[in-house]
Amino acid sequence: MRKLAAGNWKMNGTTAHLTEIAALAATHRAAQVDILICPPATLLAQAAGLAQHSPLMIGAQDCHRSPSGAHTGDISAPMLADAGARAVILGHSERRADHGETSALVADKARAAHAAGLIAVICLGETLAEREGAQTLAVVTEQLRASLPATATAANTVIAYEPVWAIGTGLTPSTAQIAEVHGVLRALLTERLDAAEAAALRLLYGGSVKPANAAGIFAIADVDGALVGGASLTAQDFSPIIAALEAA
Ligand code: 13P
């Protein structure tokens, strides 16, 4: 399995920031891992142009469940693919919280992404209250079962475990806590996929991954890469995270 360093720019970045993508593409021409940058939709086509002929993949941050139609302001998976996206982040906790996205909707969106030939990066994770209430494993189990569509394969799907309380806070779970959740997710995948597929589907950790803690996180069993927010916004911060994954 090729590990994956993924960056989620969230609602950050204008054309001035495309230089970061050009810098990453130039620096990591011979990358030993997959690299995915998900800028805002406004930059997708230009970013995809800059990433051409490099190992960098460009992805989006959301898509609609339908391929086209009367949905003002929404963007469909085939449109993202047409703009040069190879993947799409789905079910990020910010979308689950800000837009009321349910796991059933996330599964529909992932099905739409697969139909358009996109890799679905499906996010899940517990809130602080759920962690403190010892609900973490129950929550991620429910989210995985309900968010994963029947079309999922190791090639077209990535799961990102992102504890809500670790996103943008500088807090990270302990090694044991990450290992526990990733182990449970890996086991749950065998409910849907055969053993080889379940073993090959990439499980990312996300939440306050930085150059300083990346190597420690990548050493944890069943962590096949990271979904990085703030530290993916500059090549200066994201490059050492990519290098740490290559060395893991
Ligand atoms: P931070 O790396 O900024 O904590 O964000 C993580 C995240 O939400 C990535 O999707």
PDB file of C-alpha atoms and ligand atoms in Angstrom:
ATOM      1  CA  MET A   1       0.000   0.000   0.000  1.00  0.00           C
ATOM      2  CA  ARG A   2       1.265   3.497  -0.845  1.00  0.00           C
ATOM      3  CA  LYS A   3       0.856   5.800   2.121  1.00  0.00           C
ATOM      4  CA  LEU A   4      -0.959   9.110   1.694  1.00  0.00           C
ATOM      5  CA  ALA A   5      -0.106  12.621   2.860  1.00  0.00           C
ATOM      6  CA  ALA A   6      -3.247  14.693   2.349  1.00  0.00           C
ATOM      7  CA  GLY A   7      -3.745  18.416   2.922  1.00  0.00           C
ATOM      8  CA  ASN A   8      -7.105  20.074   3.511  1.00  0.00           C
ATOM      9  CA  TRP A   9      -6.882  23.803   2.909  1.00  0.00           C
ATOM     10  CA  LYS A  10     -10.477  24.336   4.106  1.00  0.00           C
ATOM     11  CA  MET A  11     -11.717  27.882   3.328  1.00  0.00           C
ATOM     12  CA  ASN A  12      -8.210  29.240   2.848  1.00  0.00           C
ATOM     13  CA  GLY A  13      -6.308  30.252  -0.256  1.00  0.00           C
ATOM     14  CA  THR A  14      -6.586  32.520  -3.271  1.00  0.00           C
ATOM     15  CA  THR A  15      -4.596  32.472  -6.491  1.00  0.00           C
ATOM     16  CA  ALA A  16      -1.626  33.959  -4.596  1.00  0.00           C
ATOM     17  CA  HIS A  17      -1.314  30.654  -2.704  1.00  0.00           C
ATOM     18  CA  LEU A  18      -0.944  28.525  -5.831  1.00  0.00           C
ATOM     19  CA  THR A  19       2.812  29.048  -5.449  1.00  0.00           C
ATOM     20  CA  GLU A  20       2.665  26.600  -2.521  1.00  0.00           C
ATOM     21  CA  ILE A  21       1.311  23.897  -4.826  1.00  0.00           C
ATOM     22  CA  ALA A  22       3.951  24.650  -7.446  1.00  0.00           C
ATOM     23  CA  ALA A  23       6.626  24.418  -4.733  1.00  0.00           C
ATOM     24  CA  LEU A  24       5.315  21.058  -3.479  1.00  0.00           C
ATOM     25  CA  ALA A  25       5.130  19.658  -7.011  1.00  0.00           C
ATOM     26  CA  ALA A  26       8.732  20.701  -7.655  1.00  0.00           C
ATOM     27  CA  THR A  27      10.108  19.459  -4.320  1.00  0.00           C
ATOM     28  CA  HIS A  28       8.399  16.061  -4.334  1.00  0.00           C
ATOM     29  CA  ARG A  29       8.915  15.048  -7.960  1.00  0.00           C
ATOM     30  CA  ALA A  30      10.126  11.600  -6.837  1.00  0.00           C
ATOM     31  CA  ALA A  31       7.767  11.138  -3.878  1.00  0.00           C
ATOM     32  CA  GLN A  32       7.672   7.703  -2.247  1.00  0.00           C
ATOM     33  CA  VAL A  33       4.148   8.327  -0.967  1.00  0.00           C
ATOM     34  CA  ASP A  34       0.947   9.663  -2.506  1.00  0.00           C
ATOM     35  CA  ILE A  35       0.378  13.379  -1.962  1.00  0.00           C
ATOM     36  CA  LEU A  36      -3.043  15.020  -2.140  1.00  0.00           C
ATOM     37  CA  ILE A  37      -3.809  18.720  -1.763  1.00  0.00           C
ATOM     38  CA  CYS A  38      -7.442  19.824  -1.431  1.00  0.00           C
ATOM     39  CA  PRO A  39      -7.677  23.571  -2.058  1.00  0.00           C
ATOM     40  CA  PRO A  40     -10.968  25.466  -2.217  1.00  0.00           C
ATOM     41  CA  ALA A  41     -13.048  24.711  -5.311  1.00  0.00           C
ATOM     42  CA  THR A  42     -12.169  28.094  -6.823  1.00  0.00           C
ATOM     43  CA  LEU A  43      -8.536  26.980  -7.214  1.00  0.00           C
ATOM     44  CA  LEU A  44      -9.087  23.393  -8.393  1.00  0.00           C
ATOM     45  CA  ALA A  45      -8.518  23.837 -12.108  1.00  0.00           C
ATOM     46  CA  GLN A  46      -5.434  26.009 -11.716  1.00  0.00           C
ATOM     47  CA  ALA A  47      -4.021  23.739  -8.993  1.00  0.00           C
ATOM     48  CA  ALA A  48      -4.585  20.670 -11.171  1.00  0.00           C
ATOM     49  CA  GLY A  49      -2.700  22.379 -13.994  1.00  0.00           C
ATOM     50  CA  LEU A  50       0.267  23.064 -11.716  1.00  0.00           C
ATOM     51  CA  ALA A  51       0.265  19.489 -10.419  1.00  0.00           C
ATOM     52  CA  GLN A  52       0.293  17.932 -13.892  1.00  0.00           C
ATOM     53  CA  HIS A  53       3.322  15.710 -14.535  1.00  0.00           C
ATOM     54  CA  SER A  54       4.037  15.549 -10.788  1.00  0.00           C
ATOM     55  CA  PRO A  55       3.057  12.938  -8.189  1.00  0.00           C
ATOM     56  CA  LEU A  56       0.803  15.544  -6.571  1.00  0.00           C
ATOM     57  CA  MET A  57      -2.933  14.852  -6.734  1.00  0.00           C
ATOM     58  CA  ILE A  58      -5.474  17.637  -6.378  1.00  0.00           C
ATOM     59  CA  GLY A  59      -8.757  17.047  -4.581  1.00  0.00           C
ATOM     60  CA  ALA A  60     -11.909  18.852  -3.497  1.00  0.00           C
ATOM     61  CA  GLN A  61     -13.486  19.270  -0.061  1.00  0.00           C
ATOM     62  CA  ASP A  62     -17.110  18.293  -0.729  1.00  0.00           C
ATOM     63  CA  CYS A  63     -19.483  17.311  -3.523  1.00  0.00           C
ATOM     64  CA  HIS A  64     -23.232  17.015  -4.066  1.00  0.00           C
ATOM     65  CA  ARG A  65     -24.862  13.573  -4.050  1.00  0.00           C
ATOM     66  CA  SER A  66     -26.366  14.174  -7.542  1.00  0.00           C
ATOM     67  CA  PRO A  67     -24.425  14.525 -10.797  1.00  0.00           C
ATOM     68  CA  SER A  68     -26.348  17.642 -11.901  1.00  0.00           C
ATOM     69  CA  GLY A  69     -29.590  19.495 -11.291  1.00  0.00           C
ATOM     70  CA  ALA A  70     -31.294  22.382  -9.549  1.00  0.00           C
ATOM     71  CA  HIS A  71     -28.994  22.774  -6.530  1.00  0.00           C
ATOM     72  CA  THR A  72     -27.857  26.385  -6.453  1.00  0.00           C
ATOM     73  CA  GLY A  73     -24.331  26.812  -5.167  1.00  0.00           C
ATOM     74  CA  ASP A  74     -23.493  23.117  -5.058  1.00  0.00           C
ATOM     75  CA  ILE A  75     -20.833  21.337  -7.091  1.00  0.00           C
ATOM     76  CA  SER A  76     -21.173  17.763  -8.349  1.00  0.00           C
ATOM     77  CA  ALA A  77     -18.566  15.017  -8.412  1.00  0.00           C
ATOM     78  CA  PRO A  78     -18.376  14.907 -12.241  1.00  0.00           C
ATOM     79  CA  MET A  79     -17.759  18.683 -12.205  1.00  0.00           C
ATOM     80  CA  LEU A  80     -14.890  18.217  -9.761  1.00  0.00           C
ATOM     81  CA  ALA A  81     -13.393  15.486 -11.921  1.00  0.00           C
ATOM     82  CA  ASP A  82     -13.781  17.740 -14.963  1.00  0.00           C
ATOM     83  CA  ALA A  83     -11.864  20.501 -13.113  1.00  0.00           C
ATOM     84  CA  GLY A  84      -8.969  18.082 -12.532  1.00  0.00           C
ATOM     85  CA  ALA A  85      -9.764  16.720  -9.076  1.00  0.00           C
ATOM     86  CA  ARG A  86      -8.764  13.111  -8.384  1.00  0.00           C
ATOM     87  CA  ALA A  87     -10.305  12.893  -4.907  1.00  0.00           C
ATOM     88  CA  VAL A  88     -12.843  14.558  -2.654  1.00  0.00           C
ATOM     89  CA  ILE A  89     -12.983  14.913   1.126  1.00  0.00           C
ATOM     90  CA  LEU A  90     -16.425  13.924   2.435  1.00  0.00           C
ATOM     91  CA  GLY A  91     -18.079  14.136   5.841  1.00  0.00           C
ATOM     92  CA  HIS A  92     -15.496  16.382   7.440  1.00  0.00           C
ATOM     93  CA  SER A  93     -16.621  17.248  10.965  1.00  0.00           C
ATOM     94  CA  GLU A  94     -16.878  20.910   9.949  1.00  0.00           C
ATOM     95  CA  ARG A  95     -19.449  19.935   7.294  1.00  0.00           C
ATOM     96  CA  ARG A  96     -21.220  17.531   9.654  1.00  0.00           C
ATOM     97  CA  ALA A  97     -21.440  20.404  12.199  1.00  0.00           C
ATOM     98  CA  ASP A  98     -21.917  23.470   9.945  1.00  0.00           C
ATOM     99  CA  HIS A  99     -24.207  21.850   7.355  1.00  0.00           C
ATOM    100  CA  GLY A 100     -25.857  19.069   9.348  1.00  0.00           C
ATOM    101  CA  GLU A 101     -24.408  16.345   7.141  1.00  0.00           C
ATOM    102  CA  THR A 102     -25.409  12.863   8.265  1.00  0.00           C
ATOM    103  CA  SER A 103     -23.484   9.661   7.667  1.00  0.00           C
ATOM    104  CA  ALA A 104     -26.241   8.540   5.263  1.00  0.00           C
ATOM    105  CA  LEU A 105     -25.675  11.677   3.178  1.00  0.00           C
ATOM    106  CA  VAL A 106     -21.906  11.134   3.310  1.00  0.00           C
ATOM    107  CA  ALA A 107     -22.417   7.601   1.952  1.00  0.00           C
ATOM    108  CA  ASP A 108     -24.526   9.001  -0.902  1.00  0.00           C
ATOM    109  CA  LYS A 109     -21.830  11.565  -1.683  1.00  0.00           C
ATOM    110  CA  ALA A 110     -19.139   8.872  -1.605  1.00  0.00           C
ATOM    111  CA  ARG A 111     -21.181   6.786  -4.051  1.00  0.00           C
ATOM    112  CA  ALA A 112     -21.420   9.846  -6.321  1.00  0.00           C
ATOM    113  CA  ALA A 113     -17.665  10.405  -6.028  1.00  0.00           C
ATOM    114  CA  HIS A 114     -16.962   6.787  -6.971  1.00  0.00           C
ATOM    115  CA  ALA A 115     -19.295   7.012  -9.963  1.00  0.00           C
ATOM    116  CA  ALA A 116     -17.290  10.023 -11.150  1.00  0.00           C
ATOM    117  CA  GLY A 117     -13.993   8.171 -10.748  1.00  0.00           C
ATOM    118  CA  LEU A 118     -12.919  10.110  -7.653  1.00  0.00           C
ATOM    119  CA  ILE A 119     -11.291   8.789  -4.492  1.00  0.00           C
ATOM    120  CA  ALA A 120     -13.584   9.464  -1.519  1.00  0.00           C
ATOM    121  CA  VAL A 121     -11.730  10.565   1.616  1.00  0.00           C
ATOM    122  CA  ILE A 122     -14.381   9.862   4.245  1.00  0.00           C
ATOM    123  CA  CYS A 123     -13.877  11.621   7.585  1.00  0.00           C
ATOM    124  CA  LEU A 124     -15.142  10.561  10.990  1.00  0.00           C
ATOM    125  CA  GLY A 125     -14.292  11.177  14.617  1.00  0.00           C
ATOM    126  CA  GLU A 126     -15.702  11.833  18.062  1.00  0.00           C
ATOM    127  CA  THR A 127     -16.333  15.115  19.862  1.00  0.00           C
ATOM    128  CA  LEU A 128     -14.719  15.909  23.199  1.00  0.00           C
ATOM    129  CA  ALA A 129     -17.962  15.131  25.033  1.00  0.00           C
ATOM    130  CA  GLU A 130     -18.133  11.753  23.293  1.00  0.00           C
ATOM    131  CA  ARG A 131     -14.484  11.032  24.168  1.00  0.00           C
ATOM    132  CA  GLU A 132     -15.056  11.993  27.792  1.00  0.00           C
ATOM    133  CA  GLY A 133     -18.234   9.911  27.862  1.00  0.00           C
ATOM    134  CA  ALA A 134     -16.302   6.828  26.698  1.00  0.00           C
ATOM    135  CA  GLN A 135     -18.375   6.835  23.491  1.00  0.00           C
ATOM    136  CA  THR A 136     -15.476   7.080  21.027  1.00  0.00           C
ATOM    137  CA  LEU A 137     -15.505   3.511  19.725  1.00  0.00           C
ATOM    138  CA  ALA A 138     -19.300   3.411  19.486  1.00  0.00           C
ATOM    139  CA  VAL A 139     -19.353   6.726  17.602  1.00  0.00           C
ATOM    140  CA  VAL A 140     -16.658   5.870  15.056  1.00  0.00           C
ATOM    141  CA  THR A 141     -18.162   2.410  14.552  1.00  0.00           C
ATOM    142  CA  GLU A 142     -21.571   3.888  13.741  1.00  0.00           C
ATOM    143  CA  GLN A 143     -20.020   6.550  11.512  1.00  0.00           C
ATOM    144  CA  LEU A 144     -17.932   4.057   9.545  1.00  0.00           C
ATOM    145  CA  ARG A 145     -20.773   1.592   9.031  1.00  0.00           C
ATOM    146  CA  ALA A 146     -23.186   4.335   7.909  1.00  0.00           C
ATOM    147  CA  SER A 147     -20.762   6.481   5.849  1.00  0.00           C
ATOM    148  CA  LEU A 148     -19.113   3.731   3.804  1.00  0.00           C
ATOM    149  CA  PRO A 149     -21.041   2.963   0.602  1.00  0.00           C
ATOM    150  CA  ALA A 150     -21.206  -0.480  -0.988  1.00  0.00           C
ATOM    151  CA  THR A 151     -19.072   0.862  -3.855  1.00  0.00           C
ATOM    152  CA  ALA A 152     -16.028   1.305  -1.585  1.00  0.00           C
ATOM    153  CA  THR A 153     -12.760  -0.417  -2.462  1.00  0.00           C
ATOM    154  CA  ALA A 154      -9.203   0.039  -1.219  1.00  0.00           C
ATOM    155  CA  ALA A 155      -8.427   1.933  -4.422  1.00  0.00           C
ATOM    156  CA  ASN A 156     -11.326   4.393  -4.376  1.00  0.00           C
ATOM    157  CA  THR A 157     -11.747   5.064  -0.651  1.00  0.00           C
ATOM    158  CA  VAL A 158      -9.651   6.476   2.184  1.00  0.00           C
ATOM    159  CA  ILE A 159     -10.852   6.807   5.782  1.00  0.00           C
ATOM    160  CA  ALA A 160      -9.627   9.715   7.908  1.00  0.00           C
ATOM    161  CA  TYR A 161      -9.992   9.484  11.683  1.00  0.00           C
ATOM    162  CA  GLU A 162     -10.191  13.067  12.909  1.00  0.00           C
ATOM    163  CA  PRO A 163     -11.173  13.557  16.553  1.00  0.00           C
ATOM    164  CA  VAL A 164     -13.129  16.831  16.551  1.00  0.00           C
ATOM    165  CA  TRP A 165     -11.333  18.028  19.690  1.00  0.00           C
ATOM    166  CA  ALA A 166      -7.933  17.602  18.018  1.00  0.00           C
ATOM    167  CA  ILE A 167      -8.750  19.717  14.953  1.00  0.00           C
ATOM    168  CA  GLY A 168      -7.066  23.099  15.028  1.00  0.00           C
ATOM    169  CA  THR A 169      -6.429  22.880  18.773  1.00  0.00           C
ATOM    170  CA  GLY A 170      -2.840  21.669  18.996  1.00  0.00           C
ATOM    171  CA  LEU A 171      -4.155  18.700  20.999  1.00  0.00           C
ATOM    172  CA  THR A 172      -3.621  15.146  19.747  1.00  0.00           C
ATOM    173  CA  PRO A 173      -4.781  11.817  21.154  1.00  0.00           C
ATOM    174  CA  SER A 174      -2.209   9.576  22.759  1.00  0.00           C
ATOM    175  CA  THR A 175      -0.471   6.933  20.677  1.00  0.00           C
ATOM    176  CA  ALA A 176      -2.614   4.293  22.389  1.00  0.00           C
ATOM    177  CA  GLN A 177      -5.840   6.182  21.635  1.00  0.00           C
ATOM    178  CA  ILE A 178      -4.990   6.531  17.918  1.00  0.00           C
ATOM    179  CA  ALA A 179      -3.904   2.891  17.719  1.00  0.00           C
ATOM    180  CA  GLU A 180      -7.117   1.742  19.393  1.00  0.00           C
ATOM    181  CA  VAL A 181      -9.409   3.603  16.979  1.00  0.00           C
ATOM    182  CA  HIS A 182      -7.424   2.664  13.870  1.00  0.00           C
ATOM    183  CA  GLY A 183      -7.421  -0.980  14.963  1.00  0.00           C
ATOM    184  CA  VAL A 184     -11.183  -0.914  15.372  1.00  0.00           C
ATOM    185  CA  LEU A 185     -11.654   0.772  11.970  1.00  0.00           C
ATOM    186  CA  ARG A 186      -9.412  -1.816  10.295  1.00  0.00           C
ATOM    187  CA  ALA A 187     -11.421  -4.640  11.853  1.00  0.00           C
ATOM    188  CA  LEU A 188     -14.736  -3.031  10.838  1.00  0.00           C
ATOM    189  CA  LEU A 189     -13.592  -2.825   7.222  1.00  0.00           C
ATOM    190  CA  THR A 190     -13.584  -6.622   7.079  1.00  0.00           C
ATOM    191  CA  GLU A 191     -17.376  -6.517   7.535  1.00  0.00           C
ATOM    192  CA  ARG A 192     -17.626  -5.025   4.032  1.00  0.00           C
ATOM    193  CA  LEU A 193     -14.437  -5.912   2.187  1.00  0.00           C
ATOM    194  CA  ASP A 194     -12.440  -9.067   1.767  1.00  0.00           C
ATOM    195  CA  ALA A 195      -9.346  -9.384   3.926  1.00  0.00           C
ATOM    196  CA  ALA A 196      -6.859  -8.116   1.328  1.00  0.00           C
ATOM    197  CA  GLU A 197      -8.975  -5.066   0.481  1.00  0.00           C
ATOM    198  CA  ALA A 198      -9.560  -4.256   4.158  1.00  0.00           C
ATOM    199  CA  ALA A 199      -5.830  -4.429   4.807  1.00  0.00           C
ATOM    200  CA  ALA A 200      -5.026  -2.215   1.816  1.00  0.00           C
ATOM    201  CA  LEU A 201      -7.544   0.589   2.432  1.00  0.00           C
ATOM    202  CA  ARG A 202      -5.692   3.610   3.771  1.00  0.00           C
ATOM    203  CA  LEU A 203      -6.549   4.871   7.255  1.00  0.00           C
ATOM    204  CA  LEU A 204      -5.373   8.436   7.867  1.00  0.00           C
ATOM    205  CA  TYR A 205      -5.087  10.257  11.157  1.00  0.00           C
ATOM    206  CA  GLY A 206      -6.040  13.961  11.209  1.00  0.00           C
ATOM    207  CA  GLY A 207      -6.042  16.650  13.886  1.00  0.00           C
ATOM    208  CA  SER A 208      -3.127  18.965  14.721  1.00  0.00           C
ATOM    209  CA  VAL A 209      -0.564  17.000  12.686  1.00  0.00           C
ATOM    210  CA  LYS A 210       2.565  19.176  12.513  1.00  0.00           C
ATOM    211  CA  PRO A 211       6.173  18.688  11.361  1.00  0.00           C
ATOM    212  CA  ALA A 212       7.150  18.158  15.027  1.00  0.00           C
ATOM    213  CA  ASN A 213       4.698  15.316  15.803  1.00  0.00           C
ATOM    214  CA  ALA A 214       4.300  13.671  12.382  1.00  0.00           C
ATOM    215  CA  ALA A 215       6.991  10.993  12.755  1.00  0.00           C
ATOM    216  CA  GLY A 216       5.536   9.820  16.070  1.00  0.00           C
ATOM    217  CA  ILE A 217       2.047   9.567  14.602  1.00  0.00           C
ATOM    218  CA  PHE A 218       3.263   7.734  11.477  1.00  0.00           C
ATOM    219  CA  ALA A 219       4.950   5.105  13.657  1.00  0.00           C
ATOM    220  CA  ILE A 220       1.556   4.008  15.060  1.00  0.00           C
ATOM    221  CA  ALA A 221       0.128   0.717  13.769  1.00  0.00           C
ATOM    222  CA  ASP A 222      -2.585   1.086  11.109  1.00  0.00           C
ATOM    223  CA  VAL A 223      -1.795   4.772  10.490  1.00  0.00           C
ATOM    224  CA  ASP A 224      -1.259   4.930   6.728  1.00  0.00           C
ATOM    225  CA  GLY A 225      -0.864   8.689   6.443  1.00  0.00           C
ATOM    226  CA  ALA A 226      -2.386  11.952   7.590  1.00  0.00           C
ATOM    227  CA  LEU A 227      -5.067  14.467   6.715  1.00  0.00           C
ATOM    228  CA  VAL A 228      -3.484  17.794   7.590  1.00  0.00           C
ATOM    229  CA  GLY A 229      -5.218  21.145   7.948  1.00  0.00           C
ATOM    230  CA  GLY A 230      -3.226  24.199   9.039  1.00  0.00           C
ATOM    231  CA  ALA A 231       0.196  22.674   8.401  1.00  0.00           C
ATOM    232  CA  SER A 232      -0.732  21.878   4.780  1.00  0.00           C
ATOM    233  CA  LEU A 233      -1.136  25.541   3.841  1.00  0.00           C
ATOM    234  CA  THR A 234       2.549  26.121   3.149  1.00  0.00           C
ATOM    235  CA  ALA A 235       5.105  23.931   1.431  1.00  0.00           C
ATOM    236  CA  GLN A 236       7.495  24.796   4.243  1.00  0.00           C
ATOM    237  CA  ASP A 237       5.288  23.040   6.808  1.00  0.00           C
ATOM    238  CA  PHE A 238       3.821  20.286   4.622  1.00  0.00           C
ATOM    239  CA  SER A 239       7.095  19.101   3.043  1.00  0.00           C
ATOM    240  CA  PRO A 240       8.602  17.818   6.310  1.00  0.00           C
ATOM    241  CA  ILE A 241       5.353  15.958   7.030  1.00  0.00           C
ATOM    242  CA  ILE A 242       5.586  14.277   3.607  1.00  0.00           C
ATOM    243  CA  ALA A 243       9.240  13.439   4.333  1.00  0.00           C
ATOM    244  CA  ALA A 244       8.303  11.952   7.724  1.00  0.00           C
ATOM    245  CA  LEU A 245       5.734   9.706   6.035  1.00  0.00           C
ATOM    246  CA  GLU A 246       8.296   8.590   3.458  1.00  0.00           C
ATOM    247  CA  ALA A 247      10.679   7.689   6.282  1.00  0.00           C
ATOM    248  CA  ALA A 248       8.046   5.799   8.317  1.00  0.00           C
TER     249      ALA A 248
HETATM  250  P1  13P B   1      -5.609  20.773  11.632  1.00  0.00           P
HETATM  251  O1  13P B   1      -4.445  19.993  11.064  1.00  0.00           O
HETATM  252  O2  13P B   1      -5.517  22.244  11.332  1.00  0.00           O
HETATM  253  O3  13P B   1      -5.847  20.440  13.057  1.00  0.00           O
HETATM  254  O4  13P B   1      -6.916  20.288  10.821  1.00  0.00           O
HETATM  255  C1  13P B   1      -7.160  18.924  10.672  1.00  0.00           C
HETATM  256  C2  13P B   1      -8.270  18.745   9.733  1.00  0.00           C
HETATM  257  O5  13P B   1      -9.417  19.038  10.033  1.00  0.00           O
HETATM  258  C3  13P B   1      -7.960  18.217   8.388  1.00  0.00           C
HETATM  259  O6  13P B   1      -9.100  17.860   7.695  1.00  0.00           O
END
